[in-house]
PDB file of C-alpha atoms and ligand atoms in Angstrom:
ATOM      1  CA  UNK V  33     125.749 111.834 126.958  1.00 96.00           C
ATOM      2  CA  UNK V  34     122.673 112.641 124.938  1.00 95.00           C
ATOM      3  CA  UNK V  35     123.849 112.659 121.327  1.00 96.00           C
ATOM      4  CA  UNK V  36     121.904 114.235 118.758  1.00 95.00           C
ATOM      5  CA  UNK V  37     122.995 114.084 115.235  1.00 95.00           C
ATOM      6  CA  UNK V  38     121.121 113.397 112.108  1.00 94.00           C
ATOM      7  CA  UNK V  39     121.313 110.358 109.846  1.00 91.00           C
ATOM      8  CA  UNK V  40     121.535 109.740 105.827  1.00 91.00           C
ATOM      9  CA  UNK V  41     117.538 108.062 105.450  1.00 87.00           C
ATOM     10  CA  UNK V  42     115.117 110.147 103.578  1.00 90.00           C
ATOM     11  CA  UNK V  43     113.412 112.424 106.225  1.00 89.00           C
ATOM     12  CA  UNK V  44     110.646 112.961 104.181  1.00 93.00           C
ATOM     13  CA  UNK V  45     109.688 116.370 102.004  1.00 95.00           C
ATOM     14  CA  UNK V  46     111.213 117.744  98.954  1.00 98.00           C
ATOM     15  CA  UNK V  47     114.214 118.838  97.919  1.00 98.00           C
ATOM     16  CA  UNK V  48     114.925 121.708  95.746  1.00 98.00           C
ATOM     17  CA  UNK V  49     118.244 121.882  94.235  1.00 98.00           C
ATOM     18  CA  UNK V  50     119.696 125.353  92.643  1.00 99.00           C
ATOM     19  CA  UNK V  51     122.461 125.093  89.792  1.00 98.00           C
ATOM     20  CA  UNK V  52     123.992 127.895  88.226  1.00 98.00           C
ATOM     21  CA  UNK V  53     124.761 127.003  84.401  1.00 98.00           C
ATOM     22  CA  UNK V  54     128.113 128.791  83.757  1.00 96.00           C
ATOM     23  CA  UNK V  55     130.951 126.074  83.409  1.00 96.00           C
ATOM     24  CA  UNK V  56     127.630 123.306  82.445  1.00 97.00           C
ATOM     25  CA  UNK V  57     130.062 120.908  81.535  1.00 97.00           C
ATOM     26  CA  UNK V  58     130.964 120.717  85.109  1.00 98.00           C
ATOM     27  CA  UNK V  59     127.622 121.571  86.770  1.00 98.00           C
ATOM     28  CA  UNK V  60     125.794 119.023  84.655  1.00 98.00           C
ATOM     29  CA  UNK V  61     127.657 115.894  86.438  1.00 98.00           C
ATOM     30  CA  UNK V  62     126.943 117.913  89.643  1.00 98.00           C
ATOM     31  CA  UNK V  63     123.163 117.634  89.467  1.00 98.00           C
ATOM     32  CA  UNK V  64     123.474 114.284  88.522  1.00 98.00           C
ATOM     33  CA  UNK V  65     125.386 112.694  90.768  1.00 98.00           C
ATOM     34  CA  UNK V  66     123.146 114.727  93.620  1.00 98.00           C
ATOM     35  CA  UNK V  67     120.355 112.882  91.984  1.00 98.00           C
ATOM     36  CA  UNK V  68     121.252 109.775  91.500  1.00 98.00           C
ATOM     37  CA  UNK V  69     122.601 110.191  95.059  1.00 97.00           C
ATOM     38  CA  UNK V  70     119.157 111.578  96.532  1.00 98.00           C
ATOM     39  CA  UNK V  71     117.921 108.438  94.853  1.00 97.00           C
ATOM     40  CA  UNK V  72     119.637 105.663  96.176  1.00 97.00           C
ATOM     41  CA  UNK V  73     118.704 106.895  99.496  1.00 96.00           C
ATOM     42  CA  UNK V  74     115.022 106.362  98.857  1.00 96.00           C
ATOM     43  CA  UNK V  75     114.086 109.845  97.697  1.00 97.00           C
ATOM     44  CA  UNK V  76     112.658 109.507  93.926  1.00 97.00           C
ATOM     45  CA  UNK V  77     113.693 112.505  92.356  1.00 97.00           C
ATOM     46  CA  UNK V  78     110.928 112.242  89.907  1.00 97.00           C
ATOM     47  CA  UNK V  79     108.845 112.750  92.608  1.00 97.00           C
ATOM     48  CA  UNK V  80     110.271 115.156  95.392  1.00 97.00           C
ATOM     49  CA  UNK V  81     112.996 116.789  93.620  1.00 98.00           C
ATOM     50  CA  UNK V  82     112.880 120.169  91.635  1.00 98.00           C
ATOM     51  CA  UNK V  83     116.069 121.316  89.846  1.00 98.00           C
ATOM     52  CA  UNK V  84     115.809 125.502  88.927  1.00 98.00           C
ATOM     53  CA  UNK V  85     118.546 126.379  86.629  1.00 98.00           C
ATOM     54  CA  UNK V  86     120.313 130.335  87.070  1.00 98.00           C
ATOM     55  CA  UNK V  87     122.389 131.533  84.834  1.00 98.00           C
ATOM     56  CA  UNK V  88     125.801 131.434  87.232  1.00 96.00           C
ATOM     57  CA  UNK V  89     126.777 131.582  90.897  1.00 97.00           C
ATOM     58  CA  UNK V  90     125.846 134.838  91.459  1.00 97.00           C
ATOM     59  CA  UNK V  91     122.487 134.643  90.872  1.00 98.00           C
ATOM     60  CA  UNK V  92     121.980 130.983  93.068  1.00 98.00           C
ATOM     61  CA  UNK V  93     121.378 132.635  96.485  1.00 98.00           C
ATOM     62  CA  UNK V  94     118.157 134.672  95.102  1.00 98.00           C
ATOM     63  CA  UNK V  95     116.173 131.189  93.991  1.00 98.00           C
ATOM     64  CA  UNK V  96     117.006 129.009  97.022  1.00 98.00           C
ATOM     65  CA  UNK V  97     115.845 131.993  99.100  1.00 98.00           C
ATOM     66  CA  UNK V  98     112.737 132.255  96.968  1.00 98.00           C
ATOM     67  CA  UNK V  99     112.173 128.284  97.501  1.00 98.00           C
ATOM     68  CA  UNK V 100     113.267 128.037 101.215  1.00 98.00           C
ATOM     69  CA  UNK V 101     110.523 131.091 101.888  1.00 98.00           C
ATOM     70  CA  UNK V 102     107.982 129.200 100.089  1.00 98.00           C
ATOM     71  CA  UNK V 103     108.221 126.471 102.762  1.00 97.00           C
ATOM     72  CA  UNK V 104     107.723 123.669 100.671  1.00 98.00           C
ATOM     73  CA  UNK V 105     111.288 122.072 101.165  1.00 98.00           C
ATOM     74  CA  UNK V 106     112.971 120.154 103.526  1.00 98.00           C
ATOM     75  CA  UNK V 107     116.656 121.190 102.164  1.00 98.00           C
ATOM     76  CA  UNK V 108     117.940 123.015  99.175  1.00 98.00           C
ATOM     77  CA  UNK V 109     120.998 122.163  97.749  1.00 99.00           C
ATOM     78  CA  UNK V 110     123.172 124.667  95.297  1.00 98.00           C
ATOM     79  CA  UNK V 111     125.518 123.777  92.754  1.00 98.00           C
ATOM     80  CA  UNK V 112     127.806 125.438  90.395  1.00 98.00           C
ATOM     81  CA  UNK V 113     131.345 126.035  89.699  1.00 97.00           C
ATOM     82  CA  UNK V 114     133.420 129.273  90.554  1.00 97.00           C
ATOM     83  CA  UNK V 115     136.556 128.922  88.675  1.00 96.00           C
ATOM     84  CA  UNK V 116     139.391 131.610  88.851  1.00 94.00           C
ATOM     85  CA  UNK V 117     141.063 130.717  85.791  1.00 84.00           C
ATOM     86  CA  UNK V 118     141.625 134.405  84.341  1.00 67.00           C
ATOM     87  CA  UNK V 119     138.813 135.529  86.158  1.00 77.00           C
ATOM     88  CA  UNK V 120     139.205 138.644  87.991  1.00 81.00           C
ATOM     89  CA  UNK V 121     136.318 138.997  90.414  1.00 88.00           C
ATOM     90  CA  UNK V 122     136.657 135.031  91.112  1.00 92.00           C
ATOM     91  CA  UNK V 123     137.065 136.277  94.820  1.00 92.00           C
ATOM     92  CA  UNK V 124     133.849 138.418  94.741  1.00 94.00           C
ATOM     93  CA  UNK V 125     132.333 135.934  93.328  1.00 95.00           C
ATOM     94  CA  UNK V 126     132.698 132.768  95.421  1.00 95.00           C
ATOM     95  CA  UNK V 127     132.600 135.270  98.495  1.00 96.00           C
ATOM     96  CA  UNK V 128     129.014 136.799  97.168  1.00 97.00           C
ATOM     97  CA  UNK V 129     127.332 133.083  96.518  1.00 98.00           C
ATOM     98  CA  UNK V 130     128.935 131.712  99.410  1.00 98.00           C
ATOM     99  CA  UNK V 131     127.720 134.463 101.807  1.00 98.00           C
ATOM    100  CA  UNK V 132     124.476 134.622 100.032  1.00 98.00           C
ATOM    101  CA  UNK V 133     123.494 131.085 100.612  1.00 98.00           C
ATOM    102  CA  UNK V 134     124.544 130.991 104.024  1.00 98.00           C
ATOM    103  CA  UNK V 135     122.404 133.975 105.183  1.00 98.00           C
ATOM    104  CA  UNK V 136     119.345 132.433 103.034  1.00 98.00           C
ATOM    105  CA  UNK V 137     119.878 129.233 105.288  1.00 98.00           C
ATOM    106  CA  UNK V 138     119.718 131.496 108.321  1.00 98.00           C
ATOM    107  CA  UNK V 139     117.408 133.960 107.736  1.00 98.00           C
ATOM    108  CA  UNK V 140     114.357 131.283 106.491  1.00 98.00           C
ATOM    109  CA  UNK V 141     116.007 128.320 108.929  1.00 97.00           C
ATOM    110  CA  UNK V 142     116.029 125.548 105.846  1.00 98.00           C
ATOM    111  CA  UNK V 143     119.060 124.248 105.367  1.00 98.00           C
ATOM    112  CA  UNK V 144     121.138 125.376 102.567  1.00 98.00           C
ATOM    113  CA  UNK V 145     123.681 123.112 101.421  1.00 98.00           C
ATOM    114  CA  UNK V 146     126.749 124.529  99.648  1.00 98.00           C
ATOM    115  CA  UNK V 147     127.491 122.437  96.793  1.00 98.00           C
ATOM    116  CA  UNK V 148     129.511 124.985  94.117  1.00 98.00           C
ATOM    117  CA  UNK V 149     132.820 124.350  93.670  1.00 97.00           C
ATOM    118  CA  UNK V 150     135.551 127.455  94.244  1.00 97.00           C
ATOM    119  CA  UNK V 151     138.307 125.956  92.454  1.00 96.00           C
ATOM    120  CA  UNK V 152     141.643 127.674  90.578  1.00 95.00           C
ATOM    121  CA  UNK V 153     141.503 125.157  87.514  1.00 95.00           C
ATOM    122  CA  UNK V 154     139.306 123.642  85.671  1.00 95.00           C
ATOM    123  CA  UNK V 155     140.956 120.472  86.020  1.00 96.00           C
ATOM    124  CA  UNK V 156     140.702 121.106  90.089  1.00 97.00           C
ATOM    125  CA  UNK V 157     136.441 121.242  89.298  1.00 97.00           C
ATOM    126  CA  UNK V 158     136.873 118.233  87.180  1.00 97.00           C
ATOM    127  CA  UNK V 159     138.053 115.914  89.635  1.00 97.00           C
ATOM    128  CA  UNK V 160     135.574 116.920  91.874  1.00 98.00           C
ATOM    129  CA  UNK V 161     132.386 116.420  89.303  1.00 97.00           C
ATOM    130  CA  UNK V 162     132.410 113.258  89.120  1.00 95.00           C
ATOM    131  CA  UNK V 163     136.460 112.010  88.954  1.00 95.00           C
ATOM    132  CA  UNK V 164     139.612 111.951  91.136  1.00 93.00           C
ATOM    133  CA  UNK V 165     138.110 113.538  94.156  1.00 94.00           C
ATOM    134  CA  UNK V 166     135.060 112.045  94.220  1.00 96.00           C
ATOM    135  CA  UNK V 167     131.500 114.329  92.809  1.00 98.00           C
ATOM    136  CA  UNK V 168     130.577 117.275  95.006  1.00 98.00           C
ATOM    137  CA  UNK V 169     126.673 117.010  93.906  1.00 98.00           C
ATOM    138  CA  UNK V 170     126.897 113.697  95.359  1.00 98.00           C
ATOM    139  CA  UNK V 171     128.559 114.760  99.317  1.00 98.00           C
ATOM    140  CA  UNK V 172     126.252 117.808  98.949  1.00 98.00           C
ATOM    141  CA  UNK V 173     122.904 115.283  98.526  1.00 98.00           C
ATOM    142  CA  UNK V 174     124.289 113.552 101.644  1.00 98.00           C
ATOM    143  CA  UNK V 175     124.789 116.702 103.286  1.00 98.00           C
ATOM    144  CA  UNK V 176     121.210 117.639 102.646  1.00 98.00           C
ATOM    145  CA  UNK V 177     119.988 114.102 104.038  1.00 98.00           C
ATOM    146  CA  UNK V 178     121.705 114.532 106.864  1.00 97.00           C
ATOM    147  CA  UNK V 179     120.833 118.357 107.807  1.00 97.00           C
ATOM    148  CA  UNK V 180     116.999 117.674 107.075  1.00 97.00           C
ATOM    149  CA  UNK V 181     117.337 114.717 109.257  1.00 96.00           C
ATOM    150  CA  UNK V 182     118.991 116.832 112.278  1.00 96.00           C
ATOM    151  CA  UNK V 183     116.203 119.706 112.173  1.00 95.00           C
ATOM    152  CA  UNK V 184     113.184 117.262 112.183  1.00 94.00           C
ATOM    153  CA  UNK V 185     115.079 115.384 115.311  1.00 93.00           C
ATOM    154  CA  UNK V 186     115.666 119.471 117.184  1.00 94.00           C
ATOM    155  CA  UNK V 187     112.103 119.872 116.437  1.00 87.00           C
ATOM    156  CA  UNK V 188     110.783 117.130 118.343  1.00 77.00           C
TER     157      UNK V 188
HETATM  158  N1  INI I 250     129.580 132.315  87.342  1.00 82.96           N
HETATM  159  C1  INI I 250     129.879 131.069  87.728  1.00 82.96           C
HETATM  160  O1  INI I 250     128.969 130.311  88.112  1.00 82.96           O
HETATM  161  N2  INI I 250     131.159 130.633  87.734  1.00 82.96           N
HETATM  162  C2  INI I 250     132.193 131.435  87.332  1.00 82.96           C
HETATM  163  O2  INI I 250     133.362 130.969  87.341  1.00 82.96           O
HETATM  164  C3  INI I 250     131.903 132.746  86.916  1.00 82.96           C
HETATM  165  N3  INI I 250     132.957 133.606  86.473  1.00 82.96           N
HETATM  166  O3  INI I 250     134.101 133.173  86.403  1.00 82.96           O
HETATM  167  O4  INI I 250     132.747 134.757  86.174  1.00 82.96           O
HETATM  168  C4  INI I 250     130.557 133.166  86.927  1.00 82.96           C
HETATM  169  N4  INI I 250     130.207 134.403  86.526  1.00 82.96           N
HETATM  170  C5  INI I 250     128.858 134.764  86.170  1.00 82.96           C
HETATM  171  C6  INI I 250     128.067 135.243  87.372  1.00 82.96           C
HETATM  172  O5  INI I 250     127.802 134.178  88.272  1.00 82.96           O
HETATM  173  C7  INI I 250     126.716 135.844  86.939  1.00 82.96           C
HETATM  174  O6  INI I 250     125.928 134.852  86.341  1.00 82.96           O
HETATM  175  C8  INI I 250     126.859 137.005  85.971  1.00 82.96           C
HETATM  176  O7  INI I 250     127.778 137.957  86.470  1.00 82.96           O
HETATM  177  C9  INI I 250     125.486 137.711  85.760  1.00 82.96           C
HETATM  178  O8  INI I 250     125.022 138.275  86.975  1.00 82.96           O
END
């Protein structure tokens, strides 16, 4: 059996990570941990990493399509945090930036990781920025190793 998957060592190119700044306090561990986790796996962030700031979730799938078209990346990763709290349109929300990023990731063929959190508490997005369950920037950084990885192997 001829297995083909793709592995967590830098594949080269740059990375372009979108963050939405509503709920900062829990986006801001988000980019870091990505970072830091980008990092340790050889790929200097001061060097091949660009970090573009929206204001919230629903404006994310606009700039990663803007820098998968441009070509220059070998994975964007998005970040944020959709909480439902006592928001109403939570569901249109996370269905809108979920749906958004995943046609971007079709439509231009660069991988588009899905790093914001849909959670119904705060404390639920907490645990996952950095705490309990682990930090999502950080799986979504490995995610984007890996998926980079894969395409340059299908392309050979
Ligand atoms: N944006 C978020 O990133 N998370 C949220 O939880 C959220 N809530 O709850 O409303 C949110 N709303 C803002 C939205 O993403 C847009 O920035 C805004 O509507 C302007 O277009």
């Amino acid at each position: 059996m001829n297995v083909i998957e793709g592995r967590y060592l830098d594949p080269g190119g740059r990375f372009g990570v979108v963050a939405g700044r509503f709920n900062e306090l829990i986006v801001e561990p988000l980019v870091a941990g990505c970072a830091d986790s980008l990092r340790r796996h050889g790929v200097d962030p001061g060097e091949r990493l660009d970090l573009v700031w929206v204001p919230g979730a629903m404006e994310i799938p606009l700039a990663a399509q803007r820098l998968a078209a441009s070509g220059r990346y070998a994975a964007i990763i998005t970040l944020g945090a959709v909480i439902r709290g006592s928001t109403p349109h939570f569901d249109l929300v996370a269905s809108s930036v979920a749906g958004g990023c995943s046609r971007v990731s079709l439509e231009t063929g660069v991988p588009v990781i899905f790093g914001v959190l849909t959670t119904d508490t705060i404390e639920q997005a907490l645990e996952r920025a950095g705490t309990k369950a682990g930090n999502n920037g950080s799986k979504a950084a490995l995610a984007a190793l890996e998926m980079a990885s894969l395409l340059a192997t299908l392309e050979h």
